[in-house]
PDB file of C-alpha atoms in Angstrom:
ATOM      1  CA  UNK A 411      -0.023  -0.069   0.092  1.00 95.00           C
ATOM      2  CA  UNK A 412       1.217   3.600  -0.414  1.00 97.00           C
ATOM      3  CA  UNK A 413       3.128   4.963   2.517  1.00 97.00           C
ATOM      4  CA  UNK A 414       4.924   8.368   2.990  1.00 98.00           C
ATOM      5  CA  UNK A 415       6.590   8.367   6.180  1.00 97.00           C
ATOM      6  CA  UNK A 416       8.032  11.853   7.718  1.00 97.00           C
ATOM      7  CA  UNK A 417      11.011  12.088   9.743  1.00 97.00           C
ATOM      8  CA  UNK A 418      13.481  14.723  11.190  1.00 98.00           C
ATOM      9  CA  UNK A 419      10.861  17.421  12.906  1.00 97.00           C
ATOM     10  CA  UNK A 420      11.756  18.395  16.564  1.00 97.00           C
ATOM     11  CA  UNK A 421      12.240  21.432  18.522  1.00 98.00           C
ATOM     12  CA  UNK A 422      15.025  23.941  17.463  1.00 98.00           C
ATOM     13  CA  UNK A 423      15.880  27.610  18.612  1.00 98.00           C
ATOM     14  CA  UNK A 424      15.329  30.527  16.139  1.00 98.00           C
ATOM     15  CA  UNK A 425      18.215  30.442  13.676  1.00 98.00           C
ATOM     16  CA  UNK A 426      18.606  26.852  13.786  1.00 98.00           C
ATOM     17  CA  UNK A 427      18.288  24.389  11.343  1.00 98.00           C
ATOM     18  CA  UNK A 428      16.264  20.926  10.675  1.00 98.00           C
ATOM     19  CA  UNK A 429      16.219  18.634   7.778  1.00 98.00           C
ATOM     20  CA  UNK A 430      12.913  16.737   7.158  1.00 98.00           C
ATOM     21  CA  UNK A 431      12.901  13.374   5.205  1.00 98.00           C
ATOM     22  CA  UNK A 432       9.991  11.587   3.869  1.00 98.00           C
ATOM     23  CA  UNK A 433      10.415   7.866   2.613  1.00 98.00           C
ATOM     24  CA  UNK A 434       7.958   6.818   0.033  1.00 98.00           C
ATOM     25  CA  UNK A 435       6.722   3.447  -1.014  1.00 98.00           C
ATOM     26  CA  UNK A 436       3.924   1.697  -2.970  1.00 97.00           C
ATOM     27  CA  UNK A 437       3.603   3.916  -5.932  1.00 96.00           C
ATOM     28  CA  UNK A 438       6.122   5.149  -8.814  1.00 96.00           C
ATOM     29  CA  UNK A 439       7.917   7.686  -6.801  1.00 97.00           C
ATOM     30  CA  UNK A 440       9.645   9.342  -9.883  1.00 96.00           C
ATOM     31  CA  UNK A 441       6.496  10.051 -11.541  1.00 95.00           C
ATOM     32  CA  UNK A 442       4.910  12.186  -9.020  1.00 97.00           C
ATOM     33  CA  UNK A 443       5.390  15.726  -8.090  1.00 98.00           C
ATOM     34  CA  UNK A 444       6.699  15.845  -4.298  1.00 98.00           C
ATOM     35  CA  UNK A 445       5.641  18.616  -2.064  1.00 98.00           C
ATOM     36  CA  UNK A 446       6.132  19.741   1.530  1.00 98.00           C
ATOM     37  CA  UNK A 447       3.052  21.545   3.099  1.00 98.00           C
ATOM     38  CA  UNK A 448       2.614  22.856   6.576  1.00 98.00           C
ATOM     39  CA  UNK A 449      -0.361  23.456   9.080  1.00 98.00           C
ATOM     40  CA  UNK A 450       0.213  25.707  12.084  1.00 96.00           C
ATOM     41  CA  UNK A 451      -2.543  25.668  14.611  1.00 92.00           C
ATOM     42  CA  UNK A 452      -5.493  27.645  13.851  1.00 94.00           C
ATOM     43  CA  UNK A 453      -4.406  28.164  10.162  1.00 96.00           C
ATOM     44  CA  UNK A 454      -5.030  26.696   6.822  1.00 97.00           C
ATOM     45  CA  UNK A 455      -2.293  24.007   5.331  1.00 97.00           C
ATOM     46  CA  UNK A 456      -0.018  25.923   3.064  1.00 98.00           C
ATOM     47  CA  UNK A 457       2.329  24.656   0.461  1.00 98.00           C
ATOM     48  CA  UNK A 458       6.047  25.244   1.220  1.00 98.00           C
ATOM     49  CA  UNK A 459       7.902  23.662  -1.323  1.00 98.00           C
ATOM     50  CA  UNK A 460       7.444  21.447  -4.376  1.00 98.00           C
ATOM     51  CA  UNK A 461      10.207  19.438  -6.632  1.00 98.00           C
ATOM     52  CA  UNK A 462       9.098  17.873  -9.781  1.00 96.00           C
ATOM     53  CA  UNK A 463       9.975  14.455 -11.163  1.00 90.00           C
ATOM     54  CA  UNK A 464      13.624  14.833 -12.275  1.00 86.00           C
ATOM     55  CA  UNK A 465      14.546  16.982  -9.139  1.00 81.00           C
ATOM     56  CA  UNK A 466      15.896  19.684 -11.343  1.00 86.00           C
ATOM     57  CA  UNK A 467      12.821  22.020 -11.043  1.00 96.00           C
ATOM     58  CA  UNK A 468      11.821  23.502  -7.657  1.00 98.00           C
ATOM     59  CA  UNK A 469       9.426  26.047  -6.106  1.00 98.00           C
ATOM     60  CA  UNK A 470       8.944  27.624  -2.929  1.00 98.00           C
ATOM     61  CA  UNK A 471       6.337  29.753  -1.087  1.00 98.00           C
ATOM     62  CA  UNK A 472       7.770  33.481  -0.838  1.00 98.00           C
ATOM     63  CA  UNK A 473       7.998  33.119   3.181  1.00 97.00           C
ATOM     64  CA  UNK A 474      10.659  30.210   2.870  1.00 98.00           C
ATOM     65  CA  UNK A 475      12.412  31.006  -0.227  1.00 98.00           C
ATOM     66  CA  UNK A 476      16.386  31.378   0.508  1.00 98.00           C
ATOM     67  CA  UNK A 477      15.956  29.583   3.548  1.00 98.00           C
ATOM     68  CA  UNK A 478      14.469  26.160   2.970  1.00 98.00           C
ATOM     69  CA  UNK A 479      15.620  23.842   0.186  1.00 98.00           C
ATOM     70  CA  UNK A 480      13.806  20.937  -1.192  1.00 98.00           C
ATOM     71  CA  UNK A 481      15.613  17.847  -2.873  1.00 98.00           C
ATOM     72  CA  UNK A 482      14.691  14.120  -4.063  1.00 98.00           C
ATOM     73  CA  UNK A 483      16.403  11.118  -4.496  1.00 97.00           C
ATOM     74  CA  UNK A 484      14.472   8.995  -6.740  1.00 97.00           C
ATOM     75  CA  UNK A 485      16.620   6.015  -6.430  1.00 97.00           C
ATOM     76  CA  UNK A 486      15.872   6.053  -2.554  1.00 97.00           C
ATOM     77  CA  UNK A 487      12.173   7.351  -2.984  1.00 98.00           C
ATOM     78  CA  UNK A 488      12.902   9.802  -0.657  1.00 98.00           C
ATOM     79  CA  UNK A 489      12.367  13.645  -0.422  1.00 98.00           C
ATOM     80  CA  UNK A 490      14.021  16.115   1.754  1.00 98.00           C
ATOM     81  CA  UNK A 491      13.372  19.585   3.002  1.00 98.00           C
ATOM     82  CA  UNK A 492      16.549  21.223   4.478  1.00 98.00           C
ATOM     83  CA  UNK A 493      15.349  24.031   6.631  1.00 98.00           C
ATOM     84  CA  UNK A 494      17.733  26.767   7.910  1.00 98.00           C
ATOM     85  CA  UNK A 495      17.585  30.096   9.616  1.00 98.00           C
ATOM     86  CA  UNK A 496      14.421  28.951  11.389  1.00 98.00           C
ATOM     87  CA  UNK A 497      11.605  31.358  12.990  1.00 98.00           C
ATOM     88  CA  UNK A 498       8.862  30.901  15.122  1.00 97.00           C
ATOM     89  CA  UNK A 499       6.520  31.482  12.543  1.00 96.00           C
ATOM     90  CA  UNK A 500       7.882  28.202  10.914  1.00 98.00           C
ATOM     91  CA  UNK A 501       6.383  26.208  13.807  1.00 98.00           C
ATOM     92  CA  UNK A 502       3.756  23.762  12.328  1.00 98.00           C
ATOM     93  CA  UNK A 503       3.186  20.192  11.352  1.00 98.00           C
ATOM     94  CA  UNK A 504       4.977  19.700   8.171  1.00 98.00           C
ATOM     95  CA  UNK A 505       3.155  16.935   5.486  1.00 98.00           C
ATOM     96  CA  UNK A 506       4.812  15.438   2.605  1.00 98.00           C
ATOM     97  CA  UNK A 507       2.639  14.974  -0.344  1.00 98.00           C
ATOM     98  CA  UNK A 508       2.867  13.121  -3.512  1.00 98.00           C
ATOM     99  CA  UNK A 509       1.014  14.432  -6.410  1.00 97.00           C
ATOM    100  CA  UNK A 510       0.055  13.279  -9.874  1.00 95.00           C
ATOM    101  CA  UNK A 511      -3.561  12.744 -10.735  1.00 92.00           C
ATOM    102  CA  UNK A 512      -4.117  11.672  -7.086  1.00 95.00           C
ATOM    103  CA  UNK A 513      -2.669  13.045  -3.854  1.00 96.00           C
ATOM    104  CA  UNK A 514      -1.216  10.931  -1.127  1.00 98.00           C
ATOM    105  CA  UNK A 515      -0.123  12.327   2.452  1.00 98.00           C
ATOM    106  CA  UNK A 516       2.074  11.542   5.181  1.00 97.00           C
ATOM    107  CA  UNK A 517       0.981  11.672   8.982  1.00 97.00           C
ATOM    108  CA  UNK A 518       2.950  14.595   9.432  1.00 97.00           C
ATOM    109  CA  UNK A 519       6.013  15.566  11.790  1.00 98.00           C
ATOM    110  CA  UNK A 520       5.908  18.556  14.173  1.00 98.00           C
ATOM    111  CA  UNK A 521       8.590  21.237  13.876  1.00 98.00           C
ATOM    112  CA  UNK A 522       8.820  23.933  16.606  1.00 98.00           C
ATOM    113  CA  UNK A 523      10.988  26.907  16.719  1.00 98.00           C
ATOM    114  CA  UNK A 524      11.586  28.559  19.970  1.00 97.00           C
ATOM    115  CA  UNK A 525      12.097  32.203  20.259  1.00 91.00           C
TER     116      UNK A 525
END
């Protein structure tokens, strides 16, 4: 069955870094656009970053440009989100998403940035 398993979340101080990973299985990973979303308490889920099939094309929300980097390893069926210069407003549950004609979601990983 389809599985997306996120890891790497945690508690970090302002200015710190975290690297999220999402391990995928049960579908043809390289055919899917991979995305990271986040949802803060009381807010709607928002798209943070996308990486297209080959990994050469990426897109970012304005709020994270220059600080976050999304990448993928198709051979390992894994997508990453390197998060640098973290701010308290980055605090949220981060979700991995696989998108083609359908969407698959992970269970989420909590990222908390303390001020």
